[in-house]
Coordinates of C-alpha atoms in Angstrom, one line a residue:
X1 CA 98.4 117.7 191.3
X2 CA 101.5 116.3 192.9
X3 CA 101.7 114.9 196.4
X4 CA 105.0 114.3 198.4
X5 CA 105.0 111.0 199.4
X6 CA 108.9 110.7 200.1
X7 CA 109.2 112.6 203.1
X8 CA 108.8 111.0 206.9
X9 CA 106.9 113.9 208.9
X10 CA 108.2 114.8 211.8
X11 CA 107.0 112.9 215.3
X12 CA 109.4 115.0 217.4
X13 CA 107.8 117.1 220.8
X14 CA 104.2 115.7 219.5
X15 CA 103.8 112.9 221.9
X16 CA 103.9 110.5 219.2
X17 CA 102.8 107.2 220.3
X18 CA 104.9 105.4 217.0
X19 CA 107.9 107.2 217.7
X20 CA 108.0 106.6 221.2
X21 CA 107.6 103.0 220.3
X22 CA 110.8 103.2 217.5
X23 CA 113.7 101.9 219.2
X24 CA 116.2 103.7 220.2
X25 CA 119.0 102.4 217.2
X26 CA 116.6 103.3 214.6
X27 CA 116.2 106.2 215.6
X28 CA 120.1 107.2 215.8
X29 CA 120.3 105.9 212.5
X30 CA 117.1 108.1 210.7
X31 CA 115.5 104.5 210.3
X32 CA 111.6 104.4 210.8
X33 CA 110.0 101.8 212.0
X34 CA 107.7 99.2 210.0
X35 CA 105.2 98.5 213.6
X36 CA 101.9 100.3 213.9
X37 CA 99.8 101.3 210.9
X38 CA 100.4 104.4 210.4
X39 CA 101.8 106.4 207.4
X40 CA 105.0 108.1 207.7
X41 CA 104.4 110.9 205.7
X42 CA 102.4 114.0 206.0
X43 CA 98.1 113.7 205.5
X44 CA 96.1 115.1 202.5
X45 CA 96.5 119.2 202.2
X46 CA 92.9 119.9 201.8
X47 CA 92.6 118.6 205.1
X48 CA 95.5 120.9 206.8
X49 CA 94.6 123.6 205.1
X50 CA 90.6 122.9 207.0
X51 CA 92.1 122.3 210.0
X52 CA 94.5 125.5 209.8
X53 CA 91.0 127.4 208.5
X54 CA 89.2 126.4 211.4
X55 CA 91.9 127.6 213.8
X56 CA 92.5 130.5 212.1
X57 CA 88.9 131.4 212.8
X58 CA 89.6 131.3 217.0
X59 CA 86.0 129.3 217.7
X60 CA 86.1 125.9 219.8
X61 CA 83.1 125.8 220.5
X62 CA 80.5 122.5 221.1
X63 CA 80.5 121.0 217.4
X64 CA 77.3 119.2 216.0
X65 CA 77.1 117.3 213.0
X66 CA 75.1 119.8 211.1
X67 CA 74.0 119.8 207.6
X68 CA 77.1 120.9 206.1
X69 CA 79.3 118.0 208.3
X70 CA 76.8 115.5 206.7
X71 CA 76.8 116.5 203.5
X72 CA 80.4 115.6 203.4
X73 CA 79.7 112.3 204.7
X74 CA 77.3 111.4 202.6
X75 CA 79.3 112.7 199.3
X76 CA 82.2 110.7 200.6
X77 CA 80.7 107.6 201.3
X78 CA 79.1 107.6 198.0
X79 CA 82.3 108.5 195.8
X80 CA 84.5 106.4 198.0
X81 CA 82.1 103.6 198.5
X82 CA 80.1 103.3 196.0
X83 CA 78.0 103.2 198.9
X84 CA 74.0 105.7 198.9
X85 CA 73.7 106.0 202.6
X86 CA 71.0 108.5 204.5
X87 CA 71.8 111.1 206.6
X88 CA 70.0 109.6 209.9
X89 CA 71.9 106.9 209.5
X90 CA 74.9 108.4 210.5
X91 CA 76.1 108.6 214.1
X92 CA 79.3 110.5 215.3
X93 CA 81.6 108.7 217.8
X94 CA 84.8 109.1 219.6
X95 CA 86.6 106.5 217.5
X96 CA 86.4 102.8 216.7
X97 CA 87.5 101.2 220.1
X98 CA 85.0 103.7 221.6
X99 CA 82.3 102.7 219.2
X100 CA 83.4 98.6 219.7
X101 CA 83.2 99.2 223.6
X102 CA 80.0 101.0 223.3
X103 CA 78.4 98.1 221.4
X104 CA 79.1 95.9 223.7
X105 CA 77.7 97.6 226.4
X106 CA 74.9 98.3 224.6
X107 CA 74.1 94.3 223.7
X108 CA 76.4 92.1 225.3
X109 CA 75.1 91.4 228.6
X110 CA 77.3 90.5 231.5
X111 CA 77.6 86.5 230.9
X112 CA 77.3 86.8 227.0
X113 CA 80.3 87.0 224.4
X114 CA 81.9 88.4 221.8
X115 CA 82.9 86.4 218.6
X116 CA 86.4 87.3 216.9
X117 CA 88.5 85.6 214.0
X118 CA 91.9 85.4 214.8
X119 CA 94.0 87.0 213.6
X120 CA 92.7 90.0 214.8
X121 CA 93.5 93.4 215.8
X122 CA 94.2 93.2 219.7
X123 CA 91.7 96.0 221.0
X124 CA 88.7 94.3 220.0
X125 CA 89.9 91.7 223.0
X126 CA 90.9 93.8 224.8
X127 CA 88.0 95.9 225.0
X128 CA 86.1 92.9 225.7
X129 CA 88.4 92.5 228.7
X130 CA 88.1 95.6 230.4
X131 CA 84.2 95.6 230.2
X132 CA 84.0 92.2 232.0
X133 CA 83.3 90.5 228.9
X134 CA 84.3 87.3 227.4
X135 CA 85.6 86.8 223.7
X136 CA 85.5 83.5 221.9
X137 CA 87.4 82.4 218.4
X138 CA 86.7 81.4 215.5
X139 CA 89.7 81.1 213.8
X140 CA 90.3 82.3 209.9
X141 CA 92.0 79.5 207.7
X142 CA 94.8 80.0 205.9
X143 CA 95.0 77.7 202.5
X144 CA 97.4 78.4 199.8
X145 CA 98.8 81.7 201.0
X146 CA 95.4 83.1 201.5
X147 CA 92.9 83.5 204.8
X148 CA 89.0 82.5 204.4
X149 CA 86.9 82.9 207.3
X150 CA 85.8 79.5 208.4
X151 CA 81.7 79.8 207.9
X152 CA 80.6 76.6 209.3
X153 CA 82.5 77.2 212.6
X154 CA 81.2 80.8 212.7
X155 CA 77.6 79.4 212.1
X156 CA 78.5 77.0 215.3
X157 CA 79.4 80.1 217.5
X158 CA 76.6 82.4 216.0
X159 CA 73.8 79.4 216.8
X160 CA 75.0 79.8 220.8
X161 CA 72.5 82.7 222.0
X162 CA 75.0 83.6 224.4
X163 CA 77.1 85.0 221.7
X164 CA 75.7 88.1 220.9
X165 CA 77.8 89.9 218.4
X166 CA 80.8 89.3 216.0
X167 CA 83.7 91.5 215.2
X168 CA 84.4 91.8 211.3
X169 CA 87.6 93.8 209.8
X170 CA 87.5 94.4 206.3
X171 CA 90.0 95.1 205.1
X172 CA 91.0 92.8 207.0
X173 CA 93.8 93.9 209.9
X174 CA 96.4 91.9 210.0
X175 CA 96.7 90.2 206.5
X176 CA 95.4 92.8 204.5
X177 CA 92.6 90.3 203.2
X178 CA 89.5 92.0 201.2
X179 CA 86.5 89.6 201.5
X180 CA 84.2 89.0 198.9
X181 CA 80.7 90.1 198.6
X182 CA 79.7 86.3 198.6
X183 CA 81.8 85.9 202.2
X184 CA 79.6 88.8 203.3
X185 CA 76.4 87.7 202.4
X186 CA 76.8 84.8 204.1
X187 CA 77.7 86.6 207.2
X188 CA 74.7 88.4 206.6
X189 CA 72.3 85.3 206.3
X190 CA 73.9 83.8 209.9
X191 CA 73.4 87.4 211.0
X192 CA 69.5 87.5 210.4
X193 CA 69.0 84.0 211.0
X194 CA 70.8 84.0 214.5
X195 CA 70.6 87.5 215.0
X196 CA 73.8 88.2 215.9
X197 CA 75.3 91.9 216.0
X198 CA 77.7 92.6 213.3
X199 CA 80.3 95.2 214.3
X200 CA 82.1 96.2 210.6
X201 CA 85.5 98.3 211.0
X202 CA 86.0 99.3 207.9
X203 CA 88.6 102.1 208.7
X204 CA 90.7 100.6 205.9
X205 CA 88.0 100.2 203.0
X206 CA 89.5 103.5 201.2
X207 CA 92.9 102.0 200.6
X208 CA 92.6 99.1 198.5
X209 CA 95.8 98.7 196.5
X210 CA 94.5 95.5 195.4
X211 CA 91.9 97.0 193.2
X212 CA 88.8 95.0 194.3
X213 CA 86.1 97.4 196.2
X214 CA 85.4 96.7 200.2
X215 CA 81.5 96.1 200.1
X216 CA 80.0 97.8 202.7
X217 CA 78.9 95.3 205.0
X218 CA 75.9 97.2 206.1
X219 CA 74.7 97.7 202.4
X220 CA 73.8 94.1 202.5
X221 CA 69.6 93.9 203.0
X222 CA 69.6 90.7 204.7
X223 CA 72.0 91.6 207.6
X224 CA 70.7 95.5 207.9
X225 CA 68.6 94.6 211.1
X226 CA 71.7 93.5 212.9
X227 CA 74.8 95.3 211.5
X228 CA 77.1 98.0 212.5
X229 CA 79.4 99.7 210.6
X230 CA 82.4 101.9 211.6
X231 CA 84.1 104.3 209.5
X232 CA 86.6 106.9 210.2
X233 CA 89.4 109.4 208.8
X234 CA 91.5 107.1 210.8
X235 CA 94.0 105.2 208.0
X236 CA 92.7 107.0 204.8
X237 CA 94.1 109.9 206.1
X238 CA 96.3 108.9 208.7
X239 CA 94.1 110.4 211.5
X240 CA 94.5 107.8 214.2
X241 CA 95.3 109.9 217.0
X242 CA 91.8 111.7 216.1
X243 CA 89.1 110.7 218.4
X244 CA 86.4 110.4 215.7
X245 CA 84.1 107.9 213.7
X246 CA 81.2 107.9 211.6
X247 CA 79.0 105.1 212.6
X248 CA 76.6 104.0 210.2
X249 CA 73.9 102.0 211.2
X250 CA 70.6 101.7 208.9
X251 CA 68.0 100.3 211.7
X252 CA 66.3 102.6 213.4
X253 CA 66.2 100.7 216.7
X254 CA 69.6 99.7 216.6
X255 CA 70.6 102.8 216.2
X256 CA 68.2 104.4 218.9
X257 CA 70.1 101.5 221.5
X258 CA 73.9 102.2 220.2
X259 CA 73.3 106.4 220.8
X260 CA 71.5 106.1 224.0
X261 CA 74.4 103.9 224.9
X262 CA 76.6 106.3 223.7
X263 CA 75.3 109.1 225.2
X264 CA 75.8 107.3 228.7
X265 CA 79.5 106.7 227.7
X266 CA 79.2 110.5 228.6
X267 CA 79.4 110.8 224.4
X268 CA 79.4 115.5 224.2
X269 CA 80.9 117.1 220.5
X270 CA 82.6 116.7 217.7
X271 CA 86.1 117.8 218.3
X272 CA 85.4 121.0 216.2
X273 CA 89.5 120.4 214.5
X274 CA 88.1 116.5 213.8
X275 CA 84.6 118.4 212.1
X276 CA 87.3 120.8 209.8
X277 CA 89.1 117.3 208.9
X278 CA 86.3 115.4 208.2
X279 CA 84.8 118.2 206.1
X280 CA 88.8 118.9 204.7
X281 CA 89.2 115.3 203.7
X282 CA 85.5 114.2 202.0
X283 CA 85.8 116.5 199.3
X284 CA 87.6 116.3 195.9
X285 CA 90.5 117.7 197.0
X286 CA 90.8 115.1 199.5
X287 CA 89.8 112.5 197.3
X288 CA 92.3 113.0 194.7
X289 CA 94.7 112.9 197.3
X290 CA 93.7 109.2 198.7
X291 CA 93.8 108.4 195.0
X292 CA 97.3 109.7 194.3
X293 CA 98.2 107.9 198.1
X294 CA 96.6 104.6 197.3
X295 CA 99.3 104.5 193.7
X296 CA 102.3 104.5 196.1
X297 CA 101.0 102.3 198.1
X298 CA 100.4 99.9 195.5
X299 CA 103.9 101.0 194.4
X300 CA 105.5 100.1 198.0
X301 CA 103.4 96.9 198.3
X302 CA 104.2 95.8 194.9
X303 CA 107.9 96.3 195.7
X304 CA 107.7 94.6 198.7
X305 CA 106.1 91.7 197.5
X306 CA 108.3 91.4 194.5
X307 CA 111.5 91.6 196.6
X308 CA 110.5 88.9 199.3
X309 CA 109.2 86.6 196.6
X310 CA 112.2 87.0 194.3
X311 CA 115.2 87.2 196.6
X312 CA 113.5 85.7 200.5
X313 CA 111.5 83.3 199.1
X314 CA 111.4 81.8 202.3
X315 CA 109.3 84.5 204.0
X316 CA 106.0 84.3 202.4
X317 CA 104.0 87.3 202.4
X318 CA 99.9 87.5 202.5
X319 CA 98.7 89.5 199.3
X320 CA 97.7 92.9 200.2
X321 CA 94.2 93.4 199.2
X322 CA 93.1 96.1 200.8
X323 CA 95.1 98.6 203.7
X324 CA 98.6 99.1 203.5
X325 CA 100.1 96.3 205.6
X326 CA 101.5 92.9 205.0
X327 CA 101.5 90.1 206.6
X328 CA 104.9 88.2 206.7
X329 CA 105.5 84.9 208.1
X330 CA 108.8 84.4 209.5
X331 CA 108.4 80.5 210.5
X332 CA 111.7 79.9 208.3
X333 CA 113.6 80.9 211.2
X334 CA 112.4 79.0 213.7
X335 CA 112.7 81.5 216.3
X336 CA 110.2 81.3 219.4
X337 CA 107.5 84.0 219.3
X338 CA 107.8 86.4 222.2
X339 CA 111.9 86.4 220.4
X340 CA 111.1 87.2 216.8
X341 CA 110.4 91.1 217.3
X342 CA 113.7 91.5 219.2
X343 CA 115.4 89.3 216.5
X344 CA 114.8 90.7 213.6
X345 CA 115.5 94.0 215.3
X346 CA 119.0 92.4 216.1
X347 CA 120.0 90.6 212.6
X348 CA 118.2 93.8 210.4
X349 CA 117.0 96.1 212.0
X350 CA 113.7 95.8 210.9
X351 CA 111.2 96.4 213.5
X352 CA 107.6 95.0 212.7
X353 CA 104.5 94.2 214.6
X354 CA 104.8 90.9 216.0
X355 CA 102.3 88.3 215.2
X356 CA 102.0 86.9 218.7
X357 CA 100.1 90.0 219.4
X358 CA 97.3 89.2 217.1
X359 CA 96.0 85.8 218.5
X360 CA 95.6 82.2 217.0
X361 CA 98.7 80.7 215.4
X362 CA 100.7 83.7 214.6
X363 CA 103.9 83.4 216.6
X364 CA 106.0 83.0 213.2
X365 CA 104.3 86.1 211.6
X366 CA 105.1 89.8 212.0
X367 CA 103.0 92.5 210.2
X368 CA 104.3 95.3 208.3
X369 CA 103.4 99.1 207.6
X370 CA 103.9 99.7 203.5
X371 CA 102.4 103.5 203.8
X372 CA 106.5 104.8 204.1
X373 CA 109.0 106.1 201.6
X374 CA 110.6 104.5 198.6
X375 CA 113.7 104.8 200.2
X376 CA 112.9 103.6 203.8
X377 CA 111.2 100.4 202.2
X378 CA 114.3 99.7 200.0
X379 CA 116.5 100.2 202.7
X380 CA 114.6 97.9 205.1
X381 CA 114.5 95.2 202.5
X382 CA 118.5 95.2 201.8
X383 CA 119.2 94.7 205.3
X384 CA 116.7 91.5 205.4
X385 CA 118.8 89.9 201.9
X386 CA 122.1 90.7 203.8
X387 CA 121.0 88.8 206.4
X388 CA 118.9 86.0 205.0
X389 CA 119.3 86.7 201.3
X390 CA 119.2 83.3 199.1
X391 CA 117.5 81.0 201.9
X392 CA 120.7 81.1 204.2

C-alpha cells in the first residue's frame, strides 16, 4: 500500500505547540520548521480510522487496559522488538515525563540524585527540578564523529549511593545514536552491582533508519531487578501530544513501587481515543505503515547527510542511527550559543533546535527533525549552500 508522505498536515486552530513555535517568516512563506521532533505529515491510517471508530461509537467512558488492549501490546512489542514480554509486565502511564517524574518520586529520596548523559533531552532535568531533586552528569564522549557513553565515569557516579537512578535514551535524543548491546550490558552489570534504577525511553526504538535493532534495555537478565522501560506511540506514530505510555517493567516489586507511586500521582484511565490508537497502531496495518515511514526517513536522512557532507562539509552531522533527527554542529561559524538559533534563522531561514538546550558542550550544535517532505528538506538545504555553500 502507498502512504503519502509529501504532505505537511495541517497545525492550524489545533493548539499546535510546533506551530506556535514556527516563526512568524516561515510561516508567511509555507516554510516548516526543522525544531521539535515531530513529523510533519499525517500518522498511520489504521490508527485514524481506530480513533474515528471509537468516536463513532459515542462511549468515553473509564478505559482499562483489558485483554484486547494488551494483546496489542504484546504483538507489537514482539514484531517491532523482537522483544517476548508478559502481560503483567506492562503498566499504562500518562506519558514519559509523567512516567520519569513518577520514578523519581517513587526512588529518589529528597537529598538523592538523578544521573543524566549530556546531551540529553531537557525534561529529564527539568523534571528533576520541579520535584526538588538534584541531577548530576556524566557526560557522553564524542570521538571521531561519534558519541560513546563514558562507562568508567558512569561506574564513578553509579558507586555514590546517593545516586539512585540513571536516565538512558536509546535511541539516543539528541544525536540519534543507537547503542550497542555490549554498551547495554554493561549498563546492566553497574546496574545490579550498584543497584542503580535504570529509566529506558525508548519512544524512538521503532524508527531506526540506520538498520541496527534498539535492544530492549529491559530484556537484559542482569539489569531486570533494577530497570525501567518506557515505550509509547509517541514518535513511531507521531502521537506526542497523546498523554500515554506503556511501561514495561519485569520485577514484580519494582513494579508494585512504580504503580503505587503512580496511583498517588492521582494516575485514573486510559484516554479511551489513546486505547483506539494504541490498538489502531499495533497491528499490521500499522506496522506496515511504520515500515513504509521508516524508508523515507532513511530517504530524508540519507539526503541530508549526503548534501551537508558533499557541498557544507564544514557542518558535520552525527550519523542517524536510530529516530529521525540529526545532530549538526555549527562550530564553523563561531557564533555564541544563546545567537545560533536566531542566526541561522536570519542568514537561511532554517529554524532548528538549538544545542544549548541540551546540556554539556553543545552551544555549536543545533538538532534537526528529518520526518518532513522531500521538498521542505531540499528547500531547507539550498538556503544553507546559498549562504555557506563551499566553506565560505
Amino acid at each position: 500500500m502507498g502512504y503519502d508522505f509529501e504532505t505537511i498536515a495541517k497545525r492550524e486552530r489545533m493548539g499546535s505547540l510546533k506551530l506556535a513555535m514556527t516563526p512568524e517568516v516561515l510561516r508567511e512563506k509555507g516554510l516548516v520548521s526543522f525544531a521539535a521532533g515531530e513529523m510533519d505529515f499525517p500518522t498511520a491510517p489504521s490508527l485514524v480510522e481506530a480513533v474515528v471508530r471509537a468516536a463513532e461509537n459515542g462511549l468515553f467512558g473509564f478505559t482499562l487496559k483489558d485483554e484486547t488492549y494488551l494483546s496489542h501490546v504484546l504483538w507489537w512489542m514482539e514484531k517491532a522488538r523482537n522483544w517476548q514480554i508478559r502481560p503483567e509486565w506492562v503498566v499504562t502511564a500518562y506519558g514519559t515525563i509523567f512516567s520519569v517524574a513518577t520514578c523519581i518520586r517513587a526512588f529518589v529520596g529528597r537529598d538523592e540524585r538523578v544521573i543524566v548523559q549530556p546531551p540529553f533531552y531537557s525534561r529529564y532535568q527539568q523534571a528533576a527540578d520541579r520535584l526538588g531533586r538534584q541531577t548530576v552528569y556524566n557526560p557522553m564522549v564524542l570521538e571521531e564523529g561519534c558519541y560513546r557513553m563514558d562507562l568508567a565515569g558512569l561506574e564513578r557516579l553509579m558507586a555514590d549511593p546517593g545516586n539512585r537512578m540513571l536516565i538512558l535514551c536509546n535511541p539516543h535524543n539528541p544525536s540519534g545514536r543507537v547503542f550497542t548491546r555490549q554498551e547495554l550490558a554493561e549498563v546492566a552489570r553497574l546496574s545490579a552491582r550498584y543497584k542503580t534504577i535504570v529509566f529506558s525511553d525508548e519512544i524512538f526504538a521503532e524508527v531506526i533508519p540506520g538498520g541496527r535493532p534498539v535492544t530492549p534495555y529491559a530484556s537484559l537478565a542482569e539489569g531486570q531487578r533494577h530497570a525501567i522501560t518506557c515505550t509509547s506511540l509517541g514518535k513511531a506514530f507521531n502521537c506526542t501530544g497523546m498523554n500515554l505510555a506503556n511501561v514495561i517493567i519485569p520485577d514484580e516489586d519494582l513494579r508494585t513501587r512504580f504503580q503505587a507511586q503512580r496511583d498517588r500521582d492521582h494516575y485514573g484511565s486510559i484516554d479511551p481515543g489513546a486505547y483506539a490508537a494504541v490498538t489502531g497502531a499495533y497491528s499490521p496495518e500499522g506496522f506496515d505503515w511504520l515500515q513504509a515511514m521508516v524508508r523515507h526517513v532513511k530517504e530524508c536522512s540519507d539526503y541530508v547527510h549526503g548534501f551537508m557532507k558533499e557541498r557544507l562539509w564544514q557542518f558535520p552531522v552525527l550519523p542517524t542511527e536510530g529516530g529521525f533527527v540529526c545532530w549538526i554542529d555549527f562550530g564553523a561559524l563561531k557564533k555564541p550559543a544563546e545567537e545560533l538559533e536566531g542566526y541561522l534563522l536570519e542568514k537561511a531561514l532554517f529554524h532548528v533546535d538549538p544545542g544549548i538546550g541540551y546540556g554539556g558542550q553543545c552551544g555549536g550544535f543545533a538538532r534537526m527533525n528529518l520526518a518532513s517532505t522531500r521538498k521542505q528538506l531540499k528547500g531547507a538545504m539550498e538556503r544553507l549552500e546559498k549562504v555557506w555553500g563551499g566553506g565560505r
